[in-house]
Short mmCIF file of C-alpha atoms in Angstrom, two decimals:
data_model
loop_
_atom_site.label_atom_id
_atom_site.label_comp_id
_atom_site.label_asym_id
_atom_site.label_seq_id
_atom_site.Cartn_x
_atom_site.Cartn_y
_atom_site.Cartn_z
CA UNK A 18 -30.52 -48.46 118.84
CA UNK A 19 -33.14 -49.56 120.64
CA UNK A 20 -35.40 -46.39 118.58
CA UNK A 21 -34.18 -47.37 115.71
CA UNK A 22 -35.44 -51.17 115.86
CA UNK A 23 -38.62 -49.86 116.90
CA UNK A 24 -38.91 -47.98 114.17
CA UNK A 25 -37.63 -50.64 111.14
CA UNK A 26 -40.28 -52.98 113.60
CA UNK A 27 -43.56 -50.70 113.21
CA UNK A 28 -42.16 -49.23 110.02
CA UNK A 29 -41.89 -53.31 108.50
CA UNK A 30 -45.43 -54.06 109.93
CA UNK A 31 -46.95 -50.77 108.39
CA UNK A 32 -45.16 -51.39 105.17
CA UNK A 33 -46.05 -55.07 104.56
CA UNK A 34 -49.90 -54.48 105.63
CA UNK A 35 -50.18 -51.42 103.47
CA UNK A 36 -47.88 -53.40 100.47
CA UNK A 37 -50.37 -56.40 100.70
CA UNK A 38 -53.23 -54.25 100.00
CA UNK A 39 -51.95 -52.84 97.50
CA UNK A 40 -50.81 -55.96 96.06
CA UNK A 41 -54.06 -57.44 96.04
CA UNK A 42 -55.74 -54.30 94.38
CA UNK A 43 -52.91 -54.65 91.97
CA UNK A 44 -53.43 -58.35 91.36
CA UNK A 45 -57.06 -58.10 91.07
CA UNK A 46 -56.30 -55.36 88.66
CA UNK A 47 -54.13 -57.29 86.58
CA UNK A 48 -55.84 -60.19 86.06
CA UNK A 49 -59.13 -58.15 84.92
CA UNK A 50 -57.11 -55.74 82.83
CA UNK A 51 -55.61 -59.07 81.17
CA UNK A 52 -58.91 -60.65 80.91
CA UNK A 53 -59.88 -57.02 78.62
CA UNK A 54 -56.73 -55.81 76.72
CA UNK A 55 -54.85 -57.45 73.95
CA UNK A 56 -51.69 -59.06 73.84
CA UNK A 57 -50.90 -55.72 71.60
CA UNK A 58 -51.86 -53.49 73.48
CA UNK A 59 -49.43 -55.02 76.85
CA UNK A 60 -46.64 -55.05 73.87
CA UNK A 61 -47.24 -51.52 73.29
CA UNK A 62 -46.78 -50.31 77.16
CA UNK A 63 -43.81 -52.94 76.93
CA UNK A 64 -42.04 -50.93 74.28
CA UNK A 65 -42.63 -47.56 76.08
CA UNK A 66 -41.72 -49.10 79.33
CA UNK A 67 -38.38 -49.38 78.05
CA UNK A 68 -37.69 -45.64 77.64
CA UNK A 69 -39.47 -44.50 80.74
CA UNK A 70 -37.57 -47.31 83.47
CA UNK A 71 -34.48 -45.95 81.21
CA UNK A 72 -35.06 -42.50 82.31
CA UNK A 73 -36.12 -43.14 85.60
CA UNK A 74 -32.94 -44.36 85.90
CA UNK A 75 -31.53 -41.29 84.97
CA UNK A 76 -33.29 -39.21 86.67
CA UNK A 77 -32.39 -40.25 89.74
CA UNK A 78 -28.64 -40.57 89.02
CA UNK A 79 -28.23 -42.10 92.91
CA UNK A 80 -29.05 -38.63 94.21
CA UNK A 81 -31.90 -40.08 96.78
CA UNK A 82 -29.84 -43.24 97.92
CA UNK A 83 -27.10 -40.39 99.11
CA UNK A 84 -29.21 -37.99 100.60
CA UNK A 85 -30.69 -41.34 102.98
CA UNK A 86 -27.38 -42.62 103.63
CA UNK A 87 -25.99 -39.03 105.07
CA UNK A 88 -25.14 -39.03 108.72
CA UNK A 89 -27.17 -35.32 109.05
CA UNK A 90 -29.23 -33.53 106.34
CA UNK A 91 -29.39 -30.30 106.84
CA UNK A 92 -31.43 -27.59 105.01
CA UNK A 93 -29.24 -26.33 102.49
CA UNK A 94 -28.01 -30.19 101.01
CA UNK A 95 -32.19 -30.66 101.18
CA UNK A 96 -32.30 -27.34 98.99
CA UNK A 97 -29.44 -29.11 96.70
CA UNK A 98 -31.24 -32.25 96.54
CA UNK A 99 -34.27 -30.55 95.19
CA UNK A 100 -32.25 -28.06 93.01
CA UNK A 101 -30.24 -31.16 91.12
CA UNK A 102 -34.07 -33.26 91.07
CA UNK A 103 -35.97 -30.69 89.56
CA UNK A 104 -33.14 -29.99 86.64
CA UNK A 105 -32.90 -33.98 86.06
CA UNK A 106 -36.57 -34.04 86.20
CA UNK A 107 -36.99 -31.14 83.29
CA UNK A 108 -33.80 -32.60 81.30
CA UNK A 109 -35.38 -36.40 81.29
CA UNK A 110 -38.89 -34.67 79.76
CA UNK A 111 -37.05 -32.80 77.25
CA UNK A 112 -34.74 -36.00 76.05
CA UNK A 113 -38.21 -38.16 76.04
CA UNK A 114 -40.07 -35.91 73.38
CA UNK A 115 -36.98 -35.90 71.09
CA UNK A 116 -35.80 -39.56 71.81
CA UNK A 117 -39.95 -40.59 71.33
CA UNK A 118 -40.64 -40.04 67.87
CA UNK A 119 -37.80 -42.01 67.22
CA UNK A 120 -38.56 -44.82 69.29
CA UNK A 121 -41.65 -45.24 67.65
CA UNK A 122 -40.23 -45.32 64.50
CA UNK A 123 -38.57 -48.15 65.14
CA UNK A 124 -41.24 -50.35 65.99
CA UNK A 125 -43.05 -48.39 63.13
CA UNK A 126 -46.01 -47.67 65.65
CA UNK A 127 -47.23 -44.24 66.29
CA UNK A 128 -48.80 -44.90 69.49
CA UNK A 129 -45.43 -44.91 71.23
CA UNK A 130 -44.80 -41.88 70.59
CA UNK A 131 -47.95 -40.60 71.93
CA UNK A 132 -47.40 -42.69 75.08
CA UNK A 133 -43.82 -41.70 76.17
CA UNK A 134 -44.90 -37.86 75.63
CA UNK A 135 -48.39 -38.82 78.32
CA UNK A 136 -45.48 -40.47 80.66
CA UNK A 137 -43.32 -37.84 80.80
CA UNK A 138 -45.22 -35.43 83.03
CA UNK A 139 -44.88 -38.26 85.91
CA UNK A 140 -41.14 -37.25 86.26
CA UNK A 141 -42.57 -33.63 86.59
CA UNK A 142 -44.74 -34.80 89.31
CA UNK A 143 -42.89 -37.02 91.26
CA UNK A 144 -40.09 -34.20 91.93
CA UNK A 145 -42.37 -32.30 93.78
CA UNK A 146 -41.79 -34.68 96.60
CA UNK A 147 -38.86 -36.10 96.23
CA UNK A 148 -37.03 -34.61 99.65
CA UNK A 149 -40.53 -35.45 101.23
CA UNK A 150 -39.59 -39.10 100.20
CA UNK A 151 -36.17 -38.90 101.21
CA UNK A 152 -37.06 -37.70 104.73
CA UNK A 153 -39.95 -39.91 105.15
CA UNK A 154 -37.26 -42.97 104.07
CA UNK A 155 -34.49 -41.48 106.47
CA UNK A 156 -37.03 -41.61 109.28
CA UNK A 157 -38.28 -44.98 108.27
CA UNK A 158 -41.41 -43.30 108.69
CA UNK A 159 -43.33 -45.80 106.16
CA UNK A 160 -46.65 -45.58 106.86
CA UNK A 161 -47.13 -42.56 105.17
CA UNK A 162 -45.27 -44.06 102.16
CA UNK A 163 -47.33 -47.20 102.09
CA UNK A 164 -50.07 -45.77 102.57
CA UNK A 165 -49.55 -42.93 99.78
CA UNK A 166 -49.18 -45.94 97.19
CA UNK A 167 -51.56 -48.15 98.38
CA UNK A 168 -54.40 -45.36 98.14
CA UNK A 169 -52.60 -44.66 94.83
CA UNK A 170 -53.06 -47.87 93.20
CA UNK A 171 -56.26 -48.10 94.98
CA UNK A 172 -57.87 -45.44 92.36
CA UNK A 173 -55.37 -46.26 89.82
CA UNK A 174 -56.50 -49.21 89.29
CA UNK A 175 -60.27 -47.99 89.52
CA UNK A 176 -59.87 -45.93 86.55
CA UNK A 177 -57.99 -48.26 84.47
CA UNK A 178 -60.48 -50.84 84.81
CA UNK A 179 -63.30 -48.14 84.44
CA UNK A 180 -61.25 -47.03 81.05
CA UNK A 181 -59.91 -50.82 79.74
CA UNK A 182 -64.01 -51.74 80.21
CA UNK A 183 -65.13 -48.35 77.96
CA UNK A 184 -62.68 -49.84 75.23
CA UNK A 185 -59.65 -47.42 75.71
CA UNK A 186 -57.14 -50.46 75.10
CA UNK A 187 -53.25 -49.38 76.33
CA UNK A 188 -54.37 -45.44 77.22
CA UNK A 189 -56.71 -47.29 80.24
CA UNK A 190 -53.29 -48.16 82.21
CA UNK A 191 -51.50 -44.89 81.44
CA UNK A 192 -53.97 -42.66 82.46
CA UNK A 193 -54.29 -44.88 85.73
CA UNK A 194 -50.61 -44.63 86.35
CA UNK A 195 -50.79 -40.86 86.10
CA UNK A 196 -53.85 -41.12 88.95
CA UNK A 197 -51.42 -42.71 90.85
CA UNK A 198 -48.65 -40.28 90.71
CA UNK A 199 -50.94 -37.13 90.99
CA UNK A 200 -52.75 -39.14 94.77
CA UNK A 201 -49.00 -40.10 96.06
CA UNK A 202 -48.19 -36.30 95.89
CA UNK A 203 -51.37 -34.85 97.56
CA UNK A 204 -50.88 -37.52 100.42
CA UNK A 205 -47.10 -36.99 100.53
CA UNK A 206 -47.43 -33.39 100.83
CA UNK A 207 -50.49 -33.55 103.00
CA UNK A 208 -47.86 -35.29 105.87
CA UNK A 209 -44.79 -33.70 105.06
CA UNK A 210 -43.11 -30.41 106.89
CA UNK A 211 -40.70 -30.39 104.11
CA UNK A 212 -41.45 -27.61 101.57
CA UNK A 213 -40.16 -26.49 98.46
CA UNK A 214 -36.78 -24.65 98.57
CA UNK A 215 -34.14 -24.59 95.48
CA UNK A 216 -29.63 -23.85 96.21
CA UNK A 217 -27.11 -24.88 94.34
CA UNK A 218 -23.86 -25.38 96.03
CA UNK A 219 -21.65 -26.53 93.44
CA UNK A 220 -19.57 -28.76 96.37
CA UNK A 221 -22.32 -30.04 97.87
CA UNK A 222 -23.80 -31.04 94.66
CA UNK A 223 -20.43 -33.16 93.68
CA UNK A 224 -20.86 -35.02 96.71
CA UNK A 225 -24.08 -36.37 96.24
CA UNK A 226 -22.88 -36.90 92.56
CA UNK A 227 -20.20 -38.93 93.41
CA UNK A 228 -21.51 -41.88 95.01
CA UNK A 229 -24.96 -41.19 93.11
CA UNK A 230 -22.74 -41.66 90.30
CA UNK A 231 -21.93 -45.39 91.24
CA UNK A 232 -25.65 -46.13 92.03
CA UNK A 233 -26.44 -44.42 89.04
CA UNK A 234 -24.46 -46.87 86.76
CA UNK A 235 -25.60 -49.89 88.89
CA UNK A 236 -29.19 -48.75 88.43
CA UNK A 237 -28.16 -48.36 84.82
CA UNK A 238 -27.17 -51.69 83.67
CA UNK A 239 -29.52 -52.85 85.54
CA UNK A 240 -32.46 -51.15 83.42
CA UNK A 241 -30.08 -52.43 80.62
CA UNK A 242 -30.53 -56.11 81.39
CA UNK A 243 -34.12 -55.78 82.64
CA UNK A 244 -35.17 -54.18 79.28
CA UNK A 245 -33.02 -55.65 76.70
CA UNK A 246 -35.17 -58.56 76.26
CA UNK A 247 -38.38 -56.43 75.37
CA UNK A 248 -36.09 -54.45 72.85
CA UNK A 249 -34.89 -57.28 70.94
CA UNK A 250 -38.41 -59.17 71.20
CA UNK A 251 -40.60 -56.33 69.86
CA UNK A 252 -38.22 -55.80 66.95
CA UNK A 253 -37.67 -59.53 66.01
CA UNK A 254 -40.75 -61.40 66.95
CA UNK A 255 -43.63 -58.20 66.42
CA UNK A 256 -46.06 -56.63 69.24
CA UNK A 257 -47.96 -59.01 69.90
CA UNK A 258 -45.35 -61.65 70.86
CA UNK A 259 -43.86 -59.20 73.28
CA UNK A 260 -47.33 -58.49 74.94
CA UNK A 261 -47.67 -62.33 75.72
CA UNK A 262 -43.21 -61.93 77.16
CA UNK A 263 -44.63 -59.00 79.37
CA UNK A 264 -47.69 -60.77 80.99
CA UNK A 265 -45.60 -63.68 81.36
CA UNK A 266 -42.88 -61.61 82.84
CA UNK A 267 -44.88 -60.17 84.93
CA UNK A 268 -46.26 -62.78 87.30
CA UNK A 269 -43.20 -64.90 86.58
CA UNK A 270 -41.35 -61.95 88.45
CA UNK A 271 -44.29 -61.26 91.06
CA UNK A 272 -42.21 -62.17 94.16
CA UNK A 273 -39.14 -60.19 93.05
CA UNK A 274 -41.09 -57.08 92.47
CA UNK A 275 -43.48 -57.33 94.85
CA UNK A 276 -42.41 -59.52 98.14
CA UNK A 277 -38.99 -58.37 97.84
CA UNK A 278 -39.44 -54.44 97.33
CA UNK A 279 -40.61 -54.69 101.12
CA UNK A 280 -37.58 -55.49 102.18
CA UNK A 281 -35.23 -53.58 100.33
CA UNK A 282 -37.47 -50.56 101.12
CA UNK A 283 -37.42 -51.14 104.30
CA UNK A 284 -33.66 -52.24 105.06
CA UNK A 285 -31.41 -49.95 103.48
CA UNK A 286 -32.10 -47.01 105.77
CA UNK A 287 -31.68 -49.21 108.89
CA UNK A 288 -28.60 -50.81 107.27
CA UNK A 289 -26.94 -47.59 106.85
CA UNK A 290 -27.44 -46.77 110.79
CA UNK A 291 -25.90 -49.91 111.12
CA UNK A 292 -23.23 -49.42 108.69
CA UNK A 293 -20.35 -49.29 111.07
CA UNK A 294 -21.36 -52.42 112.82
CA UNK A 295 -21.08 -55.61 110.33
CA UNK A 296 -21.52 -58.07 112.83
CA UNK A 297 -25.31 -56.50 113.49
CA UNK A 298 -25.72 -56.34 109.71
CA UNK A 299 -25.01 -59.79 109.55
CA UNK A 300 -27.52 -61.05 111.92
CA UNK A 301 -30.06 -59.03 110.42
CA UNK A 302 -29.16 -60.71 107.18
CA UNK A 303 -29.24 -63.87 108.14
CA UNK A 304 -32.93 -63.90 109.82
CA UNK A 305 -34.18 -61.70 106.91
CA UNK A 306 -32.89 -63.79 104.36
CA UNK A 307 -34.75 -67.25 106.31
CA UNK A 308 -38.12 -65.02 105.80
CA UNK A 309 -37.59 -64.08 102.70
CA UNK A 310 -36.94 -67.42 100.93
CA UNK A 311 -39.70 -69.12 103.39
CA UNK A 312 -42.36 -66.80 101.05
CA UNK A 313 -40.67 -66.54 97.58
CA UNK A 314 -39.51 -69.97 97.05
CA UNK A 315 -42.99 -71.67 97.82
CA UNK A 316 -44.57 -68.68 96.00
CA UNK A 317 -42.81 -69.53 92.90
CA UNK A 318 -42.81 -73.15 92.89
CA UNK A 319 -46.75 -72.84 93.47
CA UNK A 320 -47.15 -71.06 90.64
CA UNK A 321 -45.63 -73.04 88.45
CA UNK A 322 -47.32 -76.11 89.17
CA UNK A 323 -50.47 -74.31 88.82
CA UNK A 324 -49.47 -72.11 85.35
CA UNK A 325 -51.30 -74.06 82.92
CA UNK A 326 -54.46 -73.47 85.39
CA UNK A 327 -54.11 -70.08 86.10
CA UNK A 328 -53.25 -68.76 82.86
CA UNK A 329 -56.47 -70.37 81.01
CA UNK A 330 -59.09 -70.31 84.22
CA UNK A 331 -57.94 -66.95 85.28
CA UNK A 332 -56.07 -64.61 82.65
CA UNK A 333 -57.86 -66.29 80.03
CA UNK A 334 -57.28 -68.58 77.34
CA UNK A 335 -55.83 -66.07 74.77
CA UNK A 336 -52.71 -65.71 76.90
CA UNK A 337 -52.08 -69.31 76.32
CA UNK A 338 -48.99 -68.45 74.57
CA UNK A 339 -47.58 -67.28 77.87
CA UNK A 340 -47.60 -70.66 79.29
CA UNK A 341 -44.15 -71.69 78.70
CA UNK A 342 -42.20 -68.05 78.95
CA UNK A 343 -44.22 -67.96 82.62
CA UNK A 344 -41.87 -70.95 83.50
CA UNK A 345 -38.94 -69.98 82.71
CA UNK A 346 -38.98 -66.57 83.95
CA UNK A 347 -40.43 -68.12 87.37
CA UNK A 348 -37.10 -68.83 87.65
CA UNK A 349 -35.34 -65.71 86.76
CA UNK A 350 -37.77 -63.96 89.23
CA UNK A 351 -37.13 -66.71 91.77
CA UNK A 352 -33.27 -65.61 91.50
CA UNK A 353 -33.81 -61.87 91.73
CA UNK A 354 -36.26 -62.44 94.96
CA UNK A 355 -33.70 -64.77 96.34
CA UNK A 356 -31.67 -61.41 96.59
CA UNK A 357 -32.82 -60.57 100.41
CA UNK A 358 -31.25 -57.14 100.26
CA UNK A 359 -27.88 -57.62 99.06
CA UNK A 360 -28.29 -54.48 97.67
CA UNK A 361 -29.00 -52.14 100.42
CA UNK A 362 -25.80 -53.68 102.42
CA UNK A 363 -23.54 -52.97 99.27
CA UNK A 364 -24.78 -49.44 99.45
CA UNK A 365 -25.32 -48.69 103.47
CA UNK A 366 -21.37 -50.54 103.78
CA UNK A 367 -19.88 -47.86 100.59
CA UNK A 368 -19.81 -50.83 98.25
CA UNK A 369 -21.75 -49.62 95.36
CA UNK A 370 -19.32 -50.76 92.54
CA UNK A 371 -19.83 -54.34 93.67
CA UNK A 372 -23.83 -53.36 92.78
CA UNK A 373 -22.07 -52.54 89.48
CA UNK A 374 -20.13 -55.30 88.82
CA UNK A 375 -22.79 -57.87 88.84
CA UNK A 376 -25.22 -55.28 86.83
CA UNK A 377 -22.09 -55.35 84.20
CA UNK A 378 -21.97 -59.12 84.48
CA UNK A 379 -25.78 -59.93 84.06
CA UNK A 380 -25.92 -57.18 80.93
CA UNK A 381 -22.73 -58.14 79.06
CA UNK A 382 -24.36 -62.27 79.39
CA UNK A 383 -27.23 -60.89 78.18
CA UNK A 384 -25.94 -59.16 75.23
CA UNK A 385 -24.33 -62.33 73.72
CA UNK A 386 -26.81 -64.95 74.36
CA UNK A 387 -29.92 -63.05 73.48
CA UNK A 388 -29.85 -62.80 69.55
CA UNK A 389 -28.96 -66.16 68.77
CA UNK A 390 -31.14 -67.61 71.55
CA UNK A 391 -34.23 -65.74 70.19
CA UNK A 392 -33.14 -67.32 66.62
CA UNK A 393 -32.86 -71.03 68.22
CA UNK A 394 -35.63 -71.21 70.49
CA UNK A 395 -38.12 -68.09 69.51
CA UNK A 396 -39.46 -65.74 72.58
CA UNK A 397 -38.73 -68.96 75.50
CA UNK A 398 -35.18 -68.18 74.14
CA UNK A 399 -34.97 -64.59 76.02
CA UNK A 400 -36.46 -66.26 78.78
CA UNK A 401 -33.63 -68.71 78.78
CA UNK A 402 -30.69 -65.98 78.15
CA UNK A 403 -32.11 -63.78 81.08
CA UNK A 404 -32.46 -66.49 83.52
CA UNK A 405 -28.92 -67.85 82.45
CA UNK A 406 -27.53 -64.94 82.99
CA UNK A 407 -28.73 -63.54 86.28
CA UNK A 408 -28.03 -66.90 87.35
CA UNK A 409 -24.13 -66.22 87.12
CA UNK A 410 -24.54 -63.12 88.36
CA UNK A 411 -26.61 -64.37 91.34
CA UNK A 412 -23.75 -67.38 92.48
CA UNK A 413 -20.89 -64.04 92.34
CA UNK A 414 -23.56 -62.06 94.57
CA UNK A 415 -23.45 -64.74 97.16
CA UNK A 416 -19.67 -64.52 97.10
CA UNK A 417 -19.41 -61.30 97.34
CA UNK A 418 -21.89 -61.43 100.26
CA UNK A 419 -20.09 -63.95 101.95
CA UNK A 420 -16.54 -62.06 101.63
CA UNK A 421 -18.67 -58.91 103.14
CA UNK A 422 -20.36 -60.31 106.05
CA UNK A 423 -17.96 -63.22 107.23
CA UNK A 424 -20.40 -65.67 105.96
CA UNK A 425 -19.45 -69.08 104.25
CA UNK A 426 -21.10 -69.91 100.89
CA UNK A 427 -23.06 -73.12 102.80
CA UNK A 428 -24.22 -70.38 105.89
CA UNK A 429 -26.58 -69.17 102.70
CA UNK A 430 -27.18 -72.04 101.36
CA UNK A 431 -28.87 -73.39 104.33
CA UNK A 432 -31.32 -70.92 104.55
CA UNK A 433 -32.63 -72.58 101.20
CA UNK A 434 -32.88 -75.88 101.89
CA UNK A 435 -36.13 -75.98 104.30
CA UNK A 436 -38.27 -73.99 102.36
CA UNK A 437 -36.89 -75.74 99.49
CA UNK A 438 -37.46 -78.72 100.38
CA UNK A 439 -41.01 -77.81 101.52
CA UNK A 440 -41.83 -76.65 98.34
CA UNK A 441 -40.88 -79.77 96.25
CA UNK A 442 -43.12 -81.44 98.24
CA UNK A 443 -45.90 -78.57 97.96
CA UNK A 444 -45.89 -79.42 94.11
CA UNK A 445 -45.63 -83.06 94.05
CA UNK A 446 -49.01 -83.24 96.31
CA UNK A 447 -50.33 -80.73 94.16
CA UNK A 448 -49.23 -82.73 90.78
CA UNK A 449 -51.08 -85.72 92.04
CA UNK A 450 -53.96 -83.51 93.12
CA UNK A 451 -54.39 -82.50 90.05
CA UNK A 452 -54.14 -85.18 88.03
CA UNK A 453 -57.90 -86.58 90.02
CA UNK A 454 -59.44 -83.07 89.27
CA UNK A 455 -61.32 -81.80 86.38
CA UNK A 456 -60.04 -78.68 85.24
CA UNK A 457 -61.28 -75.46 86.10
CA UNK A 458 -61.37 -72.49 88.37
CA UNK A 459 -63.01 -74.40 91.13
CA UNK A 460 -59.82 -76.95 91.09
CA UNK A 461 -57.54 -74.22 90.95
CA UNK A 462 -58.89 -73.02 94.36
CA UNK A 463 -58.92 -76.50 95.46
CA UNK A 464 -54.86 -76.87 94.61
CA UNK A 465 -54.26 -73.40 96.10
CA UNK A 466 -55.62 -74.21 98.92
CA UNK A 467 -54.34 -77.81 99.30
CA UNK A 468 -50.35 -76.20 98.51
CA UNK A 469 -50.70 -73.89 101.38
CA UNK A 470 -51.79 -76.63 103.72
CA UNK A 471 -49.16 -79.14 102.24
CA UNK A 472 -46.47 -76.06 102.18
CA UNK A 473 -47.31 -75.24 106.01
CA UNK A 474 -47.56 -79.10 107.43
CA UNK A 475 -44.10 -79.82 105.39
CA UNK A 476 -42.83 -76.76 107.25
CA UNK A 477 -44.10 -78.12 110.96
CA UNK A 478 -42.66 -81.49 110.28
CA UNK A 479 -39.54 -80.54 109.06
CA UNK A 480 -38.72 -78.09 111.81
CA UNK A 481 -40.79 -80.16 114.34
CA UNK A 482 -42.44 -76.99 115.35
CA UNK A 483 -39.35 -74.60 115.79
CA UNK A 484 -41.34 -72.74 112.78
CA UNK A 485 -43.49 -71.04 115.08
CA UNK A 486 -40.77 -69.37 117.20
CA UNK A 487 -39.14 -67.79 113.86
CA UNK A 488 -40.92 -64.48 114.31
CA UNK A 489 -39.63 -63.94 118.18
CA UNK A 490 -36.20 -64.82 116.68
CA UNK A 491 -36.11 -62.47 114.19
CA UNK A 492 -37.58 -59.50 116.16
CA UNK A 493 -35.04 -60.26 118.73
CA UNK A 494 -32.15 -59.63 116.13
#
């Protein structure tokens, strides 16, 4: 045990350094690429987005989360594992050049097409080192998976800037994403042992299937409900309207895709070693879950107060539009980061159909509020029937969590409250703040700076300087 904490330690440390450089390439990115392209040509990606994540999903099918959470992985299930990726992988590029013309014609707009047909070689690519992965995650050997996207991104984003800047529009960030893809292989394989080998073992291959098959249907519906909004916004309210939704969604979601993907990543594998000991799971949870919502919370809270700011100083004033969806998906990302890894403990304890249940739950909201929310309220409408809706789902996660690990409802709740608390002060300091300033990018640096302090100073007082001991206490779990 004492290896295997050693290992989720260093691999954590490696992970986050390696994630928050690649973060901040990514942000950087972001905000010049948003500064560039058009609100068309983000809707555009947007409506592609939705087939690729779909088939992602697919392709998959759970296969990777069973290979981890085997007790011993021998050669031959390896050989399977590849076998069953490889013939996902060629099915998923076959189904995107028939489904593509299709989905373009729906959105009457050939580029689409064009797009999902680019995209499709990254499945192709990826599969080449998808045991490598698997091994790599099994061994919570991170730092060559960090380090593998962060050099990714690194270039990435390089040549979509170089491209987005030489008036290539949309094509700047797909040919940057397939950079990515192509570097994470070369380094993946350049500090791998694994190597290419190709059974089929029709037993072995039902196995993995059948508890893929649960994750698969999680990871399903949860594409479903992630996607459904761009779907019904690109249809109903044109290109362009969705290209504002996906900027918005975007940084409105930052800690939930970002901050959070660091620990999931990191947990399930050590959760599954741990899977037969649910008292140890629970500690872990606990402590991870008080770090967690100490950086999301304050995250998003801080960004909303400084929206209006950062949207016209920093993205630019044509994303205006964005203002109010940014808000109200702050929210829905604020629930989804809240999450702290329920996920990986309904998977490492065999519980993927509670995964599925609140996938179900979050979709089927979806599906009946959307529509008549868009017609009420216009694009802040989606905004509002996501974040509704993952908002039910979210209160049944925490029961389900709580039924799981022993916990009571208010043993969660608690972990909320300081940095909660915290927070509300964070913004009302920086609401006064900025009511003295004039506005501009030197004020927003002024009421970034100021929250931190405010955020940090709230934190010593409140905990009357137990804050500091909170990284001894969690390494000690």
């Amino acid at each position: 045990m004492n290896i295997l904490k050693s290992k989720a330690i260093k691999g954590s440390i490696y992970f986050a350094i390696l994630n928050i450089f690649s973060k901040i390439i990514k942000v950087i990115s972001s905000i010049f690429l948003a500064r560039v392209l058009t609100p068309d040509d983000y809707g555009i990606i947007a409506i592609a987005m939705v087939i690729i994540t779909g088939m992602n999903r697919l392709n998959q099918f759970g296969i990777n989360v069973a290979l981890i959470r085997r007790k011993k992985l021998t050669n031959i299930v390896k050989s399977n594992g590849n076998s069953l990726k490889f013939i996902t992988s060629l099915i998923i590029v076959a189904l995107i050049f028939i489904i593509s013309p299709y989905w373009a014609s729906f959105y009457n707009n050939n580029a689409v097409e064009n797009i999902l047909k680019v995209m499709s070689l990254v499945f192709l690519i990826d599969a080449f080192v998808f045991i490598d992965k698997v091994v790599l995650t099994r061994d919570m050997n991170f730092k060559i998976l960090s380090l593998s996207d962060a050099i990714g991104i690194f270039f990435g984003s390089i040549l979509s800037l170089f491209l987005a800047y030489n008036d290539y529009g949309y094509w700047s960030i797909i040919y940057g994403m397939l950079l990515s893809a192509i570097i994470r292989v070369f380094i993946i394989k350049s500090n791998s042992k694994e190597r290419l080998k190709f059974e089929f073992d029709i037993k072995i291959a039902r196995h993995l299937l059948s508890f893929g098959g649960w994750v698969f249907l999680g990871g399903f519906l949860f594409w479903g409900y992630t996607t459904i909004d761009n779907v019904v916004i690109g249809k109903l309210l044109g290109v362009a309207t969705l290209g504002y939704y996906a900027v918005a969604y975007g940084w409105g979601t930052f800690a939930a895709e970002n901050i959070q993907n660091i620990i999931t990543k990191t947990l399930f594998p050590a959760y599954s070693v741990m899977a037969a000991d649910p008292a140890r799971i629970k500690n872990v949870f606990l402590k991870v879950a008080k770090v967690n919502s100490l950086i999301v919370i304050p995250v998003t809270f801080g960004l909303m107060s400084i929206a209006d700011y950062f949207i016209m100083f920093v993205l630019g004033e044509k994303w205006w539009p964005a203002y109010e969806i940014l808000l109200v998906l702050s929210i829905f990302g604020l629930l989804r980061a809240l999450d702290s890894g329920s996920v990986s403990i309904f998977y490492a304890m065999n519980k993927p159909k509670y995964y599925v249940l609140l996938s179900a739950i979050t979709f089927v909201l979806i599906l009946l509020t959307i529509y008549p929310a868009i017609n009420s309220f216009g694009v802040i409408g989606a905004g509002v029937s996501i974040t509704f809706s993952i908002f039910v789902s979210f209160v049944i996660q925490q029961f389900l969590l709580s039924h799981l690990l022993g916990l009571s409802i208010s043993d969660i709740v608690a972990i909320w409250l300081l940095p909660f608390f915290s927070s509300m002060l964070m913004v009302l300091v920086i609401s006064l703040i900025k009511s003295l300033l004039l506005p501009g990018l030197t004020s927003l640096v002024y009421l970034i700076a100021i929250g931190i302090l405010t955020y940090f100073t709230a934190l010593i007082i409140f905990t009357k300087g137990e804050i500091f001991s909170l990284y001894l206490e969690l390494k000690k779990s």
